[in-house]
Amino acid sequence: MPEMRFNIRWPDGARDSCYSPSLVVKDYLVPGARYPVDAFVGRAREALTVASERVKARYGVPCSLALGQLRAIEAAAARQPPDPDATVLVETFEE
């Protein structure tokens, strides 16, 4: 199963390299696009859940790395300053 990383920049300037066990992230995020924090978290949640389910379908267990990445994204989002105009930049994909 092909895995990938998607590199993001949070509104506070912090950068993260996020892991996905599947290329399905490409269906939810676009390099160079900016998403409001809540929208980004929602898209990442959906993509990583689908990715984890694909691993489960193939190997019989969900992907703990994908689910851990989702928890890390949710925690980082919670640390962002409360600004309704704040966005997350999807910088690049690495396959």
Backbone as a chain_set.jsonl record, in Angstrom:
{"seq": "MPEMRFNIRWPDGARDSCYSPSLVVKDYLVPGARYPVDAFVGRAREALTVASERVKARYGVPCSLALGQLRAIEAAAARQPPDPDATVLVETFEE", "coords": {"N": [[0.861, -1.179, 0.0], [0.725, 2.124, -0.974], [2.3, 4.763, 0.731], [2.283, 8.121, 2.075], [3.359, 11.51, 2.729], [2.068, 14.585, 3.908], [2.784, 17.912, 3.896], [2.356, 20.61, 6.034], [1.49, 24.002, 7.015], [0.708, 25.631, 9.901], [-1.572, 28.181, 11.189], [-0.153, 29.579, 13.177], [2.391, 29.497, 12.243], [3.887, 27.228, 12.657], [5.221, 24.19, 11.356], [4.287, 21.008, 10.056], [4.929, 17.632, 9.226], [2.93, 15.317, 7.968], [1.692, 11.989, 8.247], [0.32, 9.501, 6.082], [-1.066, 6.338, 5.429], [-1.951, 5.849, 2.933], [-2.624, 7.009, -0.413], [-4.957, 8.365, -0.499], [-5.318, 10.83, 0.633], [-4.887, 12.709, -1.3], [-7.354, 13.009, -2.448], [-8.664, 14.693, -0.781], [-7.182, 16.915, -0.001], [-5.271, 19.658, -1.362], [-2.132, 20.492, -2.68], [-0.699, 23.643, -1.984], [-3.084, 24.839, -1.423], [-5.174, 26.658, 0.857], [-6.878, 26.135, 3.882], [-9.569, 26.829, 6.093], [-9.048, 26.361, 9.588], [-10.83, 24.531, 10.942], [-12.053, 23.315, 8.719], [-9.841, 22.135, 7.498], [-9.097, 20.272, 9.481], [-11.39, 18.657, 9.452], [-11.293, 17.613, 6.816], [-8.824, 16.282, 6.916], [-9.415, 14.441, 8.93], [-11.393, 12.878, 7.702], [-9.946, 11.863, 5.472], [-7.791, 10.468, 6.721], [-9.184, 8.613, 8.229], [-10.439, 7.098, 6.221], [-8.096, 6.124, 5.023], [-7.05, 4.578, 7.129], [-9.069, 2.662, 7.316], [-8.738, 1.394, 4.88], [-6.319, 0.113, 5.3], [-7.162, -1.594, 7.318], [-8.988, -3.187, 5.886], [-7.237, -4.544, 4.261], [-5.263, -5.702, 5.96], [-6.514, -6.45, 8.272], [-6.5, -4.987, 10.619], [-6.951, -1.672, 11.917], [-5.046, 1.262, 10.943], [-2.759, 2.275, 13.16], [-0.888, 4.312, 13.042], [-2.005, 6.201, 11.275], [-4.292, 6.92, 12.71], [-3.088, 7.938, 14.984], [-1.777, 10.121, 13.842], [-3.97, 11.654, 13.138], [-4.95, 12.311, 15.7], [-2.796, 13.917, 16.519], [-3.003, 16.036, 14.694], [-5.501, 17.076, 15.429], [-4.891, 17.908, 18.04], [-2.921, 19.87, 17.535], [-4.45, 21.697, 16.105], [-6.17, 22.558, 18.09], [-4.47, 24.129, 19.566], [-4.148, 26.437, 18.128], [-4.398, 29.989, 17.644], [-7.469, 31.665, 18.425], [-8.903, 32.585, 15.711], [-11.093, 33.464, 13.295], [-10.406, 33.762, 10.641], [-8.128, 32.337, 10.251], [-5.94, 30.102, 8.546], [-4.883, 26.872, 7.337], [-2.095, 25.957, 5.533], [-1.53, 23.746, 2.955], [1.381, 22.585, 2.101], [3.115, 20.763, 0.559], [3.094, 17.523, -1.062], [4.539, 14.364, -0.373], [5.563, 11.481, -1.839]], "CA": [[0.0, 0.0, 0.0], [1.593, 3.308, -1.029], [2.117, 5.749, 1.798], [2.71, 9.466, 1.7], [3.367, 12.568, 3.739], [1.6, 15.887, 3.449], [3.447, 18.93, 4.717], [1.429, 21.718, 6.281], [1.892, 25.124, 7.874], [-0.402, 26.082, 10.747], [-1.683, 29.651, 11.259], [0.872, 30.162, 14.056], [3.684, 29.384, 11.57], [4.483, 25.901, 12.873], [5.113, 23.266, 10.222], [4.2, 19.592, 10.38], [4.948, 16.629, 8.165], [1.892, 14.393, 8.415], [1.766, 10.67, 7.621], [-0.867, 8.753, 5.676], [-0.706, 5.043, 4.85], [-2.625, 5.742, 1.636], [-2.631, 8.218, -1.225], [-6.319, 8.915, -0.48], [-5.24, 12.236, 1.054], [-4.971, 13.519, -2.523], [-8.77, 13.245, -2.739], [-9.218, 15.606, 0.22], [-6.344, 18.105, 0.157], [-4.565, 20.078, -2.573], [-0.933, 21.274, -2.381], [-0.819, 25.066, -2.273], [-4.387, 25.335, -0.975], [-5.357, 27.052, 2.262], [-8.171, 25.712, 4.421], [-9.833, 27.233, 7.475], [-8.563, 25.311, 10.495], [-11.855, 23.493, 11.142], [-12.229, 22.592, 7.461], [-8.668, 21.28, 7.33], [-9.205, 19.141, 10.413], [-12.444, 17.784, 8.94], [-10.793, 16.912, 5.63], [-7.78, 15.361, 7.369], [-10.102, 13.377, 9.667], [-12.029, 11.988, 6.731], [-8.906, 11.194, 4.687], [-7.035, 9.518, 7.54], [-10.097, 7.532, 8.596], [-10.527, 6.243, 5.035], [-6.795, 5.458, 4.885], [-6.972, 3.55, 8.165], [-10.005, 1.6, 6.941], [-8.124, 0.641, 3.774], [-5.346, -0.776, 5.936], [-7.941, -2.624, 8.014], [-9.528, -4.106, 4.88], [-6.147, -5.356, 3.701], [-4.467, -6.413, 6.958], [-7.349, -6.902, 9.387], [-6.448, -4.061, 11.756], [-6.818, -0.274, 11.481], [-3.687, 1.807, 10.981], [-2.549, 3.082, 14.362], [-0.137, 5.515, 12.684], [-2.955, 7.17, 10.713], [-5.147, 7.407, 13.802], [-2.222, 8.78, 15.813], [-1.582, 11.372, 13.104], [-5.211, 12.413, 13.291], [-4.944, 12.886, 17.062], [-1.797, 14.993, 16.543], [-3.578, 17.16, 13.954], [-6.555, 17.656, 16.274], [-4.237, 18.601, 19.159], [-2.283, 21.081, 17.005], [-5.529, 22.634, 15.764], [-6.687, 23.109, 19.348], [-3.484, 25.103, 20.073], [-4.089, 27.612, 17.263], [-5.097, 31.158, 18.175], [-8.861, 31.736, 17.97], [-9.052, 33.573, 14.648], [-11.969, 32.848, 12.295], [-9.793, 33.869, 9.318], [-6.892, 31.558, 10.232], [-5.955, 28.993, 7.6], [-3.783, 25.908, 7.272], [-1.562, 25.826, 4.185], [-0.984, 22.458, 2.556], [2.557, 23.004, 1.328], [3.537, 19.781, -0.442], [2.904, 16.081, -0.858], [5.726, 13.536, -0.607], [5.184, 10.079, -2.032]], "C": [[0.902, 1.236, 0.0], [1.272, 4.28, 0.109], [2.623, 7.094, 1.32], [2.789, 10.352, 2.93], [2.78, 13.81, 3.097], [2.113, 16.913, 4.436], [2.553, 20.154, 4.811], [2.08, 22.81, 7.108], [0.646, 25.622, 8.581], [-0.463, 27.607, 10.776], [-0.611, 30.301, 12.14], [2.277, 30.05, 13.469], [4.374, 28.042, 11.741], [4.243, 25.03, 11.637], [5.047, 21.84, 10.749], [4.298, 18.778, 9.104], [4.048, 15.508, 8.645], [1.921, 13.118, 7.585], [0.386, 10.154, 7.236], [-0.415, 7.433, 5.061], [-1.286, 4.838, 3.447], [-2.555, 7.073, 0.903], [-3.995, 8.897, -1.239], [-6.335, 10.384, -0.054], [-5.371, 13.165, -0.152], [-6.416, 13.816, -2.925], [-9.38, 14.316, -1.832], [-8.462, 16.921, 0.358], [-5.602, 18.387, -1.143], [-3.318, 20.867, -2.165], [-1.117, 22.723, -2.831], [-2.132, 25.673, -1.808], [-4.35, 25.682, 0.508], [-6.768, 26.668, 2.673], [-8.363, 26.336, 5.795], [-9.493, 26.06, 8.39], [-9.587, 24.193, 10.654], [-12.072, 22.671, 9.875], [-11.052, 21.662, 7.205], [-8.761, 20.054, 8.222], [-10.269, 18.156, 9.924], [-11.981, 16.969, 7.74], [-9.735, 15.885, 6.025], [-8.407, 14.179, 8.112], [-10.707, 12.362, 8.69], [-10.98, 11.188, 5.949], [-8.177, 10.129, 5.507], [-7.905, 8.365, 8.031], [-10.256, 6.559, 7.423], [-9.228, 5.458, 4.862], [-6.658, 4.323, 5.894], [-7.892, 2.374, 7.842], [-9.469, 0.772, 5.776], [-7.094, -0.337, 4.309], [-6.084, -1.921, 6.63], [-8.49, -3.654, 7.022], [-8.444, -5.049, 4.348], [-5.463, -6.243, 4.734], [-5.261, -6.849, 8.192], [-7.335, -6.011, 10.614], [-6.341, -2.633, 11.225], [-5.371, 0.195, 11.624], [-3.519, 2.732, 12.189], [-1.761, 4.356, 14.048], [-1.055, 6.596, 12.113], [-3.826, 7.766, 11.814], [-4.355, 8.281, 14.77], [-1.951, 10.124, 15.152], [-2.811, 12.25, 13.226], [-5.281, 13.048, 14.672], [-3.957, 14.05, 17.161], [-2.32, 16.229, 15.815], [-4.645, 17.846, 14.796], [-5.961, 18.438, 17.445], [-3.59, 19.9, 18.683], [-3.336, 22.127, 16.655], [-6.068, 23.31, 17.021], [-5.744, 24.166, 19.927], [-3.432, 26.385, 19.244], [-4.857, 28.772, 17.888], [-6.531, 31.217, 17.618], [-9.059, 32.887, 16.98], [-9.902, 32.944, 13.549], [-11.396, 32.902, 10.872], [-8.513, 33.046, 9.185], [-7.023, 30.369, 9.279], [-4.721, 28.104, 7.773], [-3.375, 25.811, 5.809], [-1.057, 24.406, 3.983], [0.176, 22.782, 1.619], [2.893, 22.019, 0.207], [3.058, 18.391, -0.065], [4.249, 15.411, -1.12], [5.267, 12.089, -0.721], [6.399, 9.194, -1.953]], "O": [[1.752, 1.38, 0.879], [0.109, 4.567, 0.393], [3.3, 7.195, 0.298], [2.346, 9.985, 4.019], [2.966, 14.062, 1.906], [1.908, 16.8, 5.644], [2.061, 20.666, 3.806], [3.073, 22.588, 7.801], [-0.343, 25.987, 7.946], [0.516, 28.262, 10.417], [-0.203, 31.435, 11.888], [3.249, 30.456, 14.107], [5.344, 27.749, 11.043], [3.21, 25.124, 10.974], [5.67, 21.507, 11.757], [3.814, 19.182, 8.046], [4.365, 14.823, 9.618], [2.146, 13.156, 6.376], [-0.588, 10.344, 7.964], [0.518, 7.411, 4.259], [-1.125, 3.772, 2.853], [-2.441, 8.131, 1.522], [-4.173, 9.904, -1.924], [-7.287, 11.102, -0.361], [-5.901, 14.27, -0.04], [-6.671, 14.77, -3.66], [-10.487, 14.79, -2.088], [-9.031, 17.926, 0.784], [-5.336, 17.477, -1.928], [-3.424, 21.815, -1.387], [-1.626, 22.989, -3.919], [-2.279, 26.895, -1.798], [-3.61, 25.091, 1.295], [-7.725, 26.85, 1.92], [-7.422, 26.375, 6.588], [-9.637, 24.901, 8.002], [-9.241, 23.02, 10.512], [-12.255, 21.456, 9.952], [-11.236, 20.533, 6.751], [-8.532, 18.931, 7.774], [-10.06, 16.944, 9.98], [-12.249, 15.771, 7.659], [-9.742, 14.757, 5.533], [-7.975, 13.04, 7.938], [-10.545, 11.152, 8.846], [-11.116, 9.976, 5.786], [-7.972, 9.012, 5.031], [-7.407, 7.257, 8.227], [-10.213, 5.343, 7.61], [-9.26, 4.259, 4.585], [-6.202, 3.233, 5.55], [-7.53, 1.22, 8.071], [-9.726, -0.43, 5.702], [-6.999, -1.472, 3.842], [-5.675, -3.079, 6.537], [-8.458, -4.855, 7.291], [-8.715, -6.207, 4.028], [-5.12, -7.39, 4.445], [-4.729, -7.542, 9.06], [-8.086, -6.253, 11.559], [-5.708, -2.404, 10.194], [-4.578, -0.412, 12.344], [-4.071, 3.832, 12.225], [-1.944, 5.373, 14.717], [-0.899, 7.775, 12.432], [-4.065, 8.973, 11.843], [-4.885, 9.251, 15.312], [-1.902, 11.152, 15.829], [-2.696, 13.463, 13.4], [-5.642, 14.218, 14.792], [-4.245, 15.055, 17.811], [-2.104, 17.351, 16.271], [-4.683, 19.074, 14.865], [-6.463, 19.504, 17.802], [-3.7, 20.926, 19.356], [-3.128, 23.317, 16.887], [-6.384, 24.5, 17.007], [-6.182, 25.015, 20.703], [-2.738, 27.329, 19.621], [-5.852, 28.56, 18.581], [-6.765, 30.856, 16.465], [-9.346, 34.017, 17.373], [-9.467, 31.975, 12.926], [-11.852, 32.168, 9.995], [-7.88, 33.052, 8.129], [-8.065, 29.719, 9.212], [-3.681, 28.527, 8.278], [-4.223, 25.605, 4.94], [-0.239, 23.92, 4.765], [-0.033, 23.202, 0.481], [2.949, 22.402, -0.961], [2.676, 18.121, 1.073], [5.006, 15.845, -1.988], [4.654, 11.547, 0.199], [6.285, 7.976, -2.091]]}, "num_chains": 1, "name": "protein.A"}
